Amino acid sequence: MLTRRAFVSGACAAAAAMTAGLPSGAAELKYNDDGLIVEPWYMDSFLIMQEDLVEATNAGKRLAILWELKGCPYCKEMHHVNLAKPEILDFVKSNFAIVQLNFIGARNVTDFDGEVLSEKALARKWQVNFTPTIQFFPTDPAAAQGKTGRAAEVARMPGYFKLDHFFAMFRYVKEEAYKTAKFHEYLRKGA
């Protein structure tokens, strides 16, 4: 006969087994007021893209804009799977300053060209069609000055990428391989 104590003990053991191997906090995702999953290491931003690029560059990191949407299953998988891998998480945190934007959000964002738009309007202007989408920007702030984010980006991850391709895209940008090869060519070379 299964007692209540045995049932509770078994349930606790099962929960512990499910979260074993995940980095601390990976099982407890945090959400912002828009319902987006947030990471504590995301860049604090006034949503002025040129200033964020300067700040990231001064910190020795690459600026990346992460577009997400409340309820997006692929966004959740990116956090639960891709960013739960310590090797990937450490690489991304060490080399990239991430600004998170809401695909249908209402906050005002200042584009590199100076135009102020809502997140939703900026997503349309930058031709962001999927979530999650990650846009990567140049290391030299002067290269983006006066351009739209779409024109200034050096690489884009359009939608969810599985672990290997996700990690490869961040290495591709960090290594500046986009200067000599398309991403699919970089992958073919065994990156």
PDB file of C-alpha atoms in Angstrom:
ATOM      1  CA  MET A   1       0.000   0.000   0.000  1.00  0.00           C
ATOM      2  CA  LEU A   2       1.328   3.415  -0.990  1.00  0.00           C
ATOM      3  CA  THR A   3       1.328   5.826   1.938  1.00  0.00           C
ATOM      4  CA  ARG A   4       1.151   9.584   1.603  1.00  0.00           C
ATOM      5  CA  ARG A   5       4.705   9.853   2.991  1.00  0.00           C
ATOM      6  CA  ALA A   6       6.035   7.390   0.408  1.00  0.00           C
ATOM      7  CA  PHE A   7       4.191   9.218  -2.376  1.00  0.00           C
ATOM      8  CA  VAL A   8       5.601  12.634  -1.365  1.00  0.00           C
ATOM      9  CA  SER A   9       9.118  11.195  -0.994  1.00  0.00           C
ATOM     10  CA  GLY A  10       8.874   9.604  -4.426  1.00  0.00           C
ATOM     11  CA  ALA A  11       7.567  12.814  -6.005  1.00  0.00           C
ATOM     12  CA  CYS A  12      10.431  14.816  -4.472  1.00  0.00           C
ATOM     13  CA  ALA A  13      12.964  12.284  -5.720  1.00  0.00           C
ATOM     14  CA  ALA A  14      11.453  12.415  -9.222  1.00  0.00           C
ATOM     15  CA  ALA A  15      11.586  16.225  -9.270  1.00  0.00           C
ATOM     16  CA  ALA A  16      15.220  16.177  -8.138  1.00  0.00           C
ATOM     17  CA  ALA A  17      16.077  13.645 -10.850  1.00  0.00           C
ATOM     18  CA  MET A  18      14.431  15.806 -13.527  1.00  0.00           C
ATOM     19  CA  THR A  19      16.500  18.857 -12.593  1.00  0.00           C
ATOM     20  CA  ALA A  20      19.765  16.965 -12.058  1.00  0.00           C
ATOM     21  CA  GLY A  21      22.465  18.078 -14.422  1.00  0.00           C
ATOM     22  CA  LEU A  22      20.874  21.459 -15.105  1.00  0.00           C
ATOM     23  CA  PRO A  23      22.770  24.569 -14.039  1.00  0.00           C
ATOM     24  CA  SER A  24      21.467  26.118 -10.855  1.00  0.00           C
ATOM     25  CA  GLY A  25      18.348  28.109 -11.596  1.00  0.00           C
ATOM     26  CA  ALA A  26      17.742  26.467 -15.004  1.00  0.00           C
ATOM     27  CA  ALA A  27      14.626  24.716 -13.720  1.00  0.00           C
ATOM     28  CA  GLU A  28      13.269  28.008 -12.377  1.00  0.00           C
ATOM     29  CA  LEU A  29      12.939  30.358 -15.310  1.00  0.00           C
ATOM     30  CA  LYS A  30      12.169  33.988 -14.511  1.00  0.00           C
ATOM     31  CA  TYR A  31       9.656  36.012 -16.524  1.00  0.00           C
ATOM     32  CA  ASN A  32       9.326  39.769 -17.031  1.00  0.00           C
ATOM     33  CA  ASP A  33       6.073  41.760 -17.156  1.00  0.00           C
ATOM     34  CA  ASP A  34       5.692  40.955 -20.871  1.00  0.00           C
ATOM     35  CA  GLY A  35       5.864  37.226 -20.141  1.00  0.00           C
ATOM     36  CA  LEU A  36       9.328  36.806 -21.667  1.00  0.00           C
ATOM     37  CA  ILE A  37      11.925  34.565 -20.062  1.00  0.00           C
ATOM     38  CA  VAL A  38      14.774  36.731 -18.785  1.00  0.00           C
ATOM     39  CA  GLU A  39      18.307  35.844 -17.845  1.00  0.00           C
ATOM     40  CA  PRO A  40      20.012  37.787 -15.044  1.00  0.00           C
ATOM     41  CA  TRP A  41      23.038  38.453 -17.252  1.00  0.00           C
ATOM     42  CA  TYR A  42      21.133  40.229 -20.048  1.00  0.00           C
ATOM     43  CA  MET A  43      22.320  43.758 -20.715  1.00  0.00           C
ATOM     44  CA  ASP A  44      20.545  46.568 -18.865  1.00  0.00           C
ATOM     45  CA  SER A  45      19.465  48.874 -21.651  1.00  0.00           C
ATOM     46  CA  PHE A  46      17.766  52.212 -22.219  1.00  0.00           C
ATOM     47  CA  LEU A  47      16.957  50.754 -25.669  1.00  0.00           C
ATOM     48  CA  ILE A  48      19.146  53.204 -27.567  1.00  0.00           C
ATOM     49  CA  MET A  49      20.899  50.801 -29.915  1.00  0.00           C
ATOM     50  CA  GLN A  50      23.944  52.946 -30.737  1.00  0.00           C
ATOM     51  CA  GLU A  51      24.650  53.459 -27.007  1.00  0.00           C
ATOM     52  CA  ASP A  52      24.226  49.721 -26.367  1.00  0.00           C
ATOM     53  CA  LEU A  53      26.690  48.941 -29.153  1.00  0.00           C
ATOM     54  CA  VAL A  54      29.243  51.379 -27.705  1.00  0.00           C
ATOM     55  CA  GLU A  55      28.777  49.918 -24.215  1.00  0.00           C
ATOM     56  CA  ALA A  56      29.150  46.330 -25.460  1.00  0.00           C
ATOM     57  CA  THR A  57      32.261  47.228 -27.468  1.00  0.00           C
ATOM     58  CA  ASN A  58      33.813  49.013 -24.490  1.00  0.00           C
ATOM     59  CA  ALA A  59      33.208  45.867 -22.429  1.00  0.00           C
ATOM     60  CA  GLY A  60      35.021  43.758 -25.060  1.00  0.00           C
ATOM     61  CA  LYS A  61      31.803  42.023 -26.145  1.00  0.00           C
ATOM     62  CA  ARG A  62      29.649  41.720 -29.253  1.00  0.00           C
ATOM     63  CA  LEU A  63      26.150  43.239 -29.190  1.00  0.00           C
ATOM     64  CA  ALA A  64      23.332  40.818 -29.971  1.00  0.00           C
ATOM     65  CA  ILE A  65      19.624  41.610 -30.029  1.00  0.00           C
ATOM     66  CA  LEU A  66      17.395  38.706 -28.988  1.00  0.00           C
ATOM     67  CA  TRP A  67      13.782  38.887 -30.178  1.00  0.00           C
ATOM     68  CA  GLU A  68      11.316  36.778 -28.192  1.00  0.00           C
ATOM     69  CA  LEU A  69       7.558  36.398 -27.818  1.00  0.00           C
ATOM     70  CA  LYS A  70       5.408  35.413 -24.836  1.00  0.00           C
ATOM     71  CA  GLY A  71       4.425  31.773 -25.065  1.00  0.00           C
ATOM     72  CA  CYS A  72       6.937  30.980 -27.820  1.00  0.00           C
ATOM     73  CA  PRO A  73       7.827  27.281 -27.364  1.00  0.00           C
ATOM     74  CA  TYR A  74      11.122  27.670 -29.230  1.00  0.00           C
ATOM     75  CA  CYS A  75      12.157  30.598 -27.022  1.00  0.00           C
ATOM     76  CA  LYS A  76      11.495  28.420 -23.996  1.00  0.00           C
ATOM     77  CA  GLU A  77      13.487  25.551 -25.507  1.00  0.00           C
ATOM     78  CA  MET A  78      16.389  27.921 -26.191  1.00  0.00           C
ATOM     79  CA  HIS A  79      16.479  28.795 -22.476  1.00  0.00           C
ATOM     80  CA  HIS A  80      15.792  25.257 -21.186  1.00  0.00           C
ATOM     81  CA  VAL A  81      18.146  23.431 -23.557  1.00  0.00           C
ATOM     82  CA  ASN A  82      20.686  25.647 -25.323  1.00  0.00           C
ATOM     83  CA  LEU A  83      21.387  28.135 -22.541  1.00  0.00           C
ATOM     84  CA  ALA A  84      21.285  25.372 -19.941  1.00  0.00           C
ATOM     85  CA  LYS A  85      24.499  23.888 -21.360  1.00  0.00           C
ATOM     86  CA  PRO A  86      27.332  25.336 -19.240  1.00  0.00           C
ATOM     87  CA  GLU A  87      29.792  25.423 -22.164  1.00  0.00           C
ATOM     88  CA  ILE A  88      27.381  27.416 -24.346  1.00  0.00           C
ATOM     89  CA  LEU A  89      26.163  29.643 -21.527  1.00  0.00           C
ATOM     90  CA  ASP A  90      29.710  30.547 -20.447  1.00  0.00           C
ATOM     91  CA  PHE A  91      30.736  31.317 -24.032  1.00  0.00           C
ATOM     92  CA  VAL A  92      27.708  33.518 -24.701  1.00  0.00           C
ATOM     93  CA  LYS A  93      27.948  35.378 -21.382  1.00  0.00           C
ATOM     94  CA  SER A  94      31.697  35.969 -21.793  1.00  0.00           C
ATOM     95  CA  ASN A  95      31.575  37.229 -25.374  1.00  0.00           C
ATOM     96  CA  PHE A  96      28.160  38.792 -25.988  1.00  0.00           C
ATOM     97  CA  ALA A  97      26.022  41.558 -24.530  1.00  0.00           C
ATOM     98  CA  ILE A  98      22.422  40.505 -25.128  1.00  0.00           C
ATOM     99  CA  VAL A  99      19.549  42.995 -25.319  1.00  0.00           C
ATOM    100  CA  GLN A 100      16.156  41.296 -25.252  1.00  0.00           C
ATOM    101  CA  LEU A 101      13.278  42.791 -27.244  1.00  0.00           C
ATOM    102  CA  ASN A 102       9.635  41.764 -27.413  1.00  0.00           C
ATOM    103  CA  PHE A 103       8.469  40.902 -30.948  1.00  0.00           C
ATOM    104  CA  ILE A 104       5.087  42.546 -30.238  1.00  0.00           C
ATOM    105  CA  GLY A 105       6.270  44.945 -27.532  1.00  0.00           C
ATOM    106  CA  ALA A 106       5.339  48.581 -26.998  1.00  0.00           C
ATOM    107  CA  ARG A 107       8.546  49.949 -25.451  1.00  0.00           C
ATOM    108  CA  ASN A 108      10.255  52.673 -27.470  1.00  0.00           C
ATOM    109  CA  VAL A 109      13.569  51.711 -29.050  1.00  0.00           C
ATOM    110  CA  THR A 110      15.972  54.065 -30.818  1.00  0.00           C
ATOM    111  CA  ASP A 111      17.382  52.487 -33.980  1.00  0.00           C
ATOM    112  CA  PHE A 112      20.995  53.076 -35.021  1.00  0.00           C
ATOM    113  CA  ASP A 113      19.666  55.624 -37.544  1.00  0.00           C
ATOM    114  CA  GLY A 114      18.032  57.626 -34.734  1.00  0.00           C
ATOM    115  CA  GLU A 115      14.410  56.682 -35.476  1.00  0.00           C
ATOM    116  CA  VAL A 116      12.347  55.912 -32.361  1.00  0.00           C
ATOM    117  CA  LEU A 117       9.850  53.076 -32.802  1.00  0.00           C
ATOM    118  CA  SER A 118       7.947  50.591 -30.678  1.00  0.00           C
ATOM    119  CA  GLU A 119       9.530  47.147 -30.429  1.00  0.00           C
ATOM    120  CA  LYS A 120       6.771  45.784 -32.684  1.00  0.00           C
ATOM    121  CA  ALA A 121       7.373  48.446 -35.361  1.00  0.00           C
ATOM    122  CA  LEU A 122      11.146  47.958 -35.090  1.00  0.00           C
ATOM    123  CA  ALA A 123      10.731  44.202 -35.613  1.00  0.00           C
ATOM    124  CA  ARG A 124       8.876  44.958 -38.868  1.00  0.00           C
ATOM    125  CA  LYS A 125      11.479  47.551 -39.935  1.00  0.00           C
ATOM    126  CA  TRP A 126      14.328  45.103 -39.260  1.00  0.00           C
ATOM    127  CA  GLN A 127      12.413  42.274 -41.012  1.00  0.00           C
ATOM    128  CA  VAL A 128      12.305  40.030 -37.953  1.00  0.00           C
ATOM    129  CA  ASN A 129       9.771  37.297 -38.769  1.00  0.00           C
ATOM    130  CA  PHE A 130      10.392  34.528 -36.230  1.00  0.00           C
ATOM    131  CA  THR A 131      11.074  34.079 -32.538  1.00  0.00           C
ATOM    132  CA  PRO A 132      13.590  33.599 -31.248  1.00  0.00           C
ATOM    133  CA  THR A 133      15.661  35.653 -33.682  1.00  0.00           C
ATOM    134  CA  ILE A 134      19.120  36.865 -32.732  1.00  0.00           C
ATOM    135  CA  GLN A 135      20.798  39.706 -34.613  1.00  0.00           C
ATOM    136  CA  PHE A 136      24.530  40.277 -34.262  1.00  0.00           C
ATOM    137  CA  PHE A 137      26.201  43.660 -34.750  1.00  0.00           C
ATOM    138  CA  PRO A 138      29.703  44.894 -35.655  1.00  0.00           C
ATOM    139  CA  THR A 139      32.429  45.546 -33.116  1.00  0.00           C
ATOM    140  CA  ASP A 140      33.005  49.061 -34.440  1.00  0.00           C
ATOM    141  CA  PRO A 141      30.151  51.390 -33.412  1.00  0.00           C
ATOM    142  CA  ALA A 142      30.974  53.696 -36.346  1.00  0.00           C
ATOM    143  CA  ALA A 143      30.018  50.860 -38.732  1.00  0.00           C
ATOM    144  CA  ALA A 144      26.413  50.970 -37.460  1.00  0.00           C
ATOM    145  CA  GLN A 145      26.019  54.714 -36.929  1.00  0.00           C
ATOM    146  CA  GLY A 146      23.203  56.135 -39.071  1.00  0.00           C
ATOM    147  CA  LYS A 147      22.108  52.771 -40.473  1.00  0.00           C
ATOM    148  CA  THR A 148      19.043  50.712 -39.677  1.00  0.00           C
ATOM    149  CA  GLY A 149      19.614  47.664 -37.513  1.00  0.00           C
ATOM    150  CA  ARG A 150      18.865  45.465 -40.514  1.00  0.00           C
ATOM    151  CA  ALA A 151      21.593  47.187 -42.541  1.00  0.00           C
ATOM    152  CA  ALA A 152      24.054  47.217 -39.629  1.00  0.00           C
ATOM    153  CA  GLU A 153      23.784  43.564 -38.583  1.00  0.00           C
ATOM    154  CA  VAL A 154      26.649  41.260 -39.489  1.00  0.00           C
ATOM    155  CA  ALA A 155      24.788  37.984 -38.908  1.00  0.00           C
ATOM    156  CA  ARG A 156      21.337  36.733 -37.970  1.00  0.00           C
ATOM    157  CA  MET A 157      19.940  33.584 -36.365  1.00  0.00           C
ATOM    158  CA  PRO A 158      16.400  33.526 -37.847  1.00  0.00           C
ATOM    159  CA  GLY A 159      14.444  31.258 -35.533  1.00  0.00           C
ATOM    160  CA  TYR A 160      15.426  28.478 -33.174  1.00  0.00           C
ATOM    161  CA  PHE A 161      18.663  26.597 -33.847  1.00  0.00           C
ATOM    162  CA  LYS A 162      19.425  23.242 -32.223  1.00  0.00           C
ATOM    163  CA  LEU A 163      22.416  23.026 -29.859  1.00  0.00           C
ATOM    164  CA  ASP A 164      25.264  22.474 -32.331  1.00  0.00           C
ATOM    165  CA  HIS A 165      24.150  25.124 -34.825  1.00  0.00           C
ATOM    166  CA  PHE A 166      23.248  27.552 -32.016  1.00  0.00           C
ATOM    167  CA  PHE A 167      26.732  27.301 -30.527  1.00  0.00           C
ATOM    168  CA  ALA A 168      28.336  27.403 -33.982  1.00  0.00           C
ATOM    169  CA  MET A 169      26.525  30.662 -34.805  1.00  0.00           C
ATOM    170  CA  PHE A 170      27.925  32.373 -31.712  1.00  0.00           C
ATOM    171  CA  ARG A 171      31.431  31.103 -32.564  1.00  0.00           C
ATOM    172  CA  TYR A 172      30.965  32.212 -36.191  1.00  0.00           C
ATOM    173  CA  VAL A 173      30.251  35.760 -35.019  1.00  0.00           C
ATOM    174  CA  LYS A 174      32.952  35.790 -32.329  1.00  0.00           C
ATOM    175  CA  GLU A 175      35.562  34.598 -34.848  1.00  0.00           C
ATOM    176  CA  GLU A 176      34.272  37.137 -37.419  1.00  0.00           C
ATOM    177  CA  ALA A 177      34.000  34.273 -39.911  1.00  0.00           C
ATOM    178  CA  TYR A 178      31.100  36.146 -41.548  1.00  0.00           C
ATOM    179  CA  LYS A 179      33.751  38.332 -43.215  1.00  0.00           C
ATOM    180  CA  THR A 180      34.925  35.434 -45.381  1.00  0.00           C
ATOM    181  CA  ALA A 181      32.131  32.823 -45.438  1.00  0.00           C
ATOM    182  CA  LYS A 182      28.373  32.366 -45.233  1.00  0.00           C
ATOM    183  CA  PHE A 183      27.192  30.492 -42.129  1.00  0.00           C
ATOM    184  CA  HIS A 184      26.374  27.290 -44.061  1.00  0.00           C
ATOM    185  CA  GLU A 185      29.906  27.332 -45.536  1.00  0.00           C
ATOM    186  CA  TYR A 186      31.355  27.772 -42.055  1.00  0.00           C
ATOM    187  CA  LEU A 187      29.363  24.735 -40.897  1.00  0.00           C
ATOM    188  CA  ARG A 188      30.506  22.662 -43.876  1.00  0.00           C
ATOM    189  CA  LYS A 189      34.118  23.384 -42.967  1.00  0.00           C
ATOM    190  CA  GLY A 190      33.464  21.553 -39.710  1.00  0.00           C
ATOM    191  CA  ALA A 191      33.173  24.512 -37.349  1.00  0.00           C
TER     192      ALA A 191
END
